[in-house]
């Protein structure tokens, strides 16, 4: 008998998981230099969101960890990004460790880091966002 890699999306009714679309939670931020490093997860997040829209899923699950995104994340109507942890926002203070799901978005300073493209049932839940 051979084994096949299981994914979260194989569970009936499960939310779409960014890990199933190639996301890697290896992001880091260096205090003092404001250097953000790690895998660029923008394409994986966009793929998970597109899959959720195409399959009528309302939630995209982002497990605990730090995810680097190289630019703006566009979230369409009827989609909620849901993470693990208490939501925080603003400046990522030196030496402060925040557990849970953290999005490190390092787009242009004058650019919004997240765009909500719709008017209903859209949002973020249980994650921190730093730009």
Short mmCIF file of C-alpha atoms in Angstrom, two decimals:
data_model
loop_
_atom_site.label_atom_id
_atom_site.label_comp_id
_atom_site.label_asym_id
_atom_site.label_seq_id
_atom_site.Cartn_x
_atom_site.Cartn_y
_atom_site.Cartn_z
CA UNK A 1 0.00 0.00 0.00
CA UNK A 2 1.29 3.46 -0.82
CA UNK A 3 0.57 6.62 1.10
CA UNK A 4 -0.50 9.89 -0.41
CA UNK A 5 0.19 13.26 1.15
CA UNK A 6 -3.00 14.47 2.74
CA UNK A 7 -3.97 18.11 2.58
CA UNK A 8 -6.38 20.11 4.68
CA UNK A 9 -8.60 20.63 1.64
CA UNK A 10 -9.33 16.87 1.58
CA UNK A 11 -11.47 17.24 4.70
CA UNK A 12 -15.10 17.88 3.75
CA UNK A 13 -16.17 21.38 4.76
CA UNK A 14 -12.66 22.48 5.75
CA UNK A 15 -11.50 26.02 5.12
CA UNK A 16 -8.93 26.57 2.39
CA UNK A 17 -5.45 26.41 3.92
CA UNK A 18 -2.61 28.56 2.54
CA UNK A 19 -0.14 25.73 3.26
CA UNK A 20 -1.94 23.57 0.69
CA UNK A 21 -1.15 26.25 -1.90
CA UNK A 22 2.57 26.51 -1.19
CA UNK A 23 2.82 29.03 1.65
CA UNK A 24 5.81 28.68 3.99
CA UNK A 25 5.81 30.24 7.47
CA UNK A 26 9.51 31.13 7.56
CA UNK A 27 9.29 34.92 7.61
CA UNK A 28 11.46 37.03 9.90
CA UNK A 29 11.94 40.67 10.78
CA UNK A 30 15.19 42.18 12.06
CA UNK A 31 14.88 45.00 14.57
CA UNK A 32 16.93 48.11 13.87
CA UNK A 33 17.29 47.48 10.15
CA UNK A 34 13.63 46.69 9.43
CA UNK A 35 14.84 43.84 7.22
CA UNK A 36 12.15 41.34 6.27
CA UNK A 37 13.30 37.91 5.07
CA UNK A 38 11.83 34.54 4.19
CA UNK A 39 9.86 32.94 1.39
CA UNK A 40 7.66 35.30 -0.61
CA UNK A 41 4.16 33.93 -0.02
CA UNK A 42 2.17 36.40 -2.11
CA UNK A 43 1.53 33.91 -4.95
CA UNK A 44 0.53 31.15 -2.49
CA UNK A 45 -1.93 33.45 -0.69
CA UNK A 46 -3.38 34.62 -4.02
CA UNK A 47 -3.77 30.98 -5.14
CA UNK A 48 -5.53 30.03 -1.90
CA UNK A 49 -7.87 33.02 -2.18
CA UNK A 50 -8.65 32.23 -5.84
CA UNK A 51 -9.33 28.59 -4.94
CA UNK A 52 -11.68 29.70 -2.14
CA UNK A 53 -13.59 32.00 -4.49
CA UNK A 54 -13.84 29.35 -7.22
CA UNK A 55 -15.11 26.72 -4.77
CA UNK A 56 -17.53 28.86 -2.76
CA UNK A 57 -15.47 28.77 0.44
CA UNK A 58 -15.71 31.76 2.76
CA UNK A 59 -12.57 31.23 4.85
CA UNK A 60 -8.89 31.00 4.02
CA UNK A 61 -7.00 29.62 7.01
CA UNK A 62 -3.50 30.90 7.75
CA UNK A 63 -1.88 28.70 10.44
CA UNK A 64 0.36 30.12 13.15
CA UNK A 65 3.70 31.46 11.88
CA UNK A 66 5.26 34.45 10.14
CA UNK A 67 4.52 34.86 6.44
CA UNK A 68 6.41 37.34 4.24
CA UNK A 69 4.44 38.91 1.41
CA UNK A 70 6.25 41.05 -1.16
CA UNK A 71 3.31 43.31 -1.91
CA UNK A 72 -0.34 44.17 -1.43
CA UNK A 73 -2.78 41.38 -0.63
CA UNK A 74 -6.16 41.75 -2.33
CA UNK A 75 -9.05 40.12 -0.50
CA UNK A 76 -12.32 39.84 -2.44
CA UNK A 77 -15.87 39.98 -1.11
CA UNK A 78 -17.09 36.95 0.85
CA UNK A 79 -13.56 35.93 1.90
CA UNK A 80 -12.13 36.12 5.41
CA UNK A 81 -8.48 35.38 6.18
CA UNK A 82 -8.47 33.59 9.52
CA UNK A 83 -5.34 32.97 11.57
CA UNK A 84 -4.30 31.68 14.98
CA UNK A 85 -3.81 34.31 17.63
CA UNK A 86 -4.79 37.73 18.87
CA UNK A 87 -4.91 40.46 16.27
CA UNK A 88 -2.38 43.27 16.65
CA UNK A 89 -1.53 46.06 14.24
CA UNK A 90 0.93 48.87 13.71
CA UNK A 91 4.65 48.99 14.29
CA UNK A 92 6.53 45.75 15.04
CA UNK A 93 8.51 46.87 18.14
CA UNK A 94 12.08 45.71 18.60
CA UNK A 95 12.29 42.59 20.71
CA UNK A 96 8.53 42.04 20.86
CA UNK A 97 7.49 38.50 20.02
CA UNK A 98 3.88 38.12 19.01
CA UNK A 99 2.62 34.55 18.84
CA UNK A 100 0.07 33.34 16.34
CA UNK A 101 -0.32 34.26 12.70
CA UNK A 102 1.74 37.22 11.50
CA UNK A 103 1.74 38.72 8.00
CA UNK A 104 4.93 40.65 7.20
CA UNK A 105 3.99 42.71 4.15
CA UNK A 106 6.89 44.66 2.69
CA UNK A 107 5.41 46.56 -0.22
CA UNK A 108 6.12 50.18 -1.04
CA UNK A 109 5.90 52.57 1.92
CA UNK A 110 3.17 54.60 0.20
CA UNK A 111 1.16 51.49 -0.76
CA UNK A 112 -1.65 49.90 1.23
CA UNK A 113 -0.64 46.46 2.45
CA UNK A 114 -4.13 44.95 2.21
CA UNK A 115 -7.01 45.88 -0.08
CA UNK A 116 -10.55 44.75 0.66
CA UNK A 117 -12.23 44.45 -2.73
CA UNK A 118 -15.88 44.17 -1.88
CA UNK A 119 -18.55 45.32 0.48
CA UNK A 120 -19.84 42.19 2.18
CA UNK A 121 -18.57 39.35 4.37
CA UNK A 122 -14.91 40.28 4.05
CA UNK A 123 -12.16 40.60 6.59
CA UNK A 124 -9.26 39.47 8.73
CA UNK A 125 -9.53 37.44 11.91
CA UNK A 126 -7.03 36.42 14.58
CA UNK A 127 -3.78 37.60 12.97
CA UNK A 128 -1.28 40.43 13.13
CA UNK A 129 -0.32 42.50 10.08
CA UNK A 130 2.91 44.50 9.84
CA UNK A 131 3.92 46.66 6.90
#
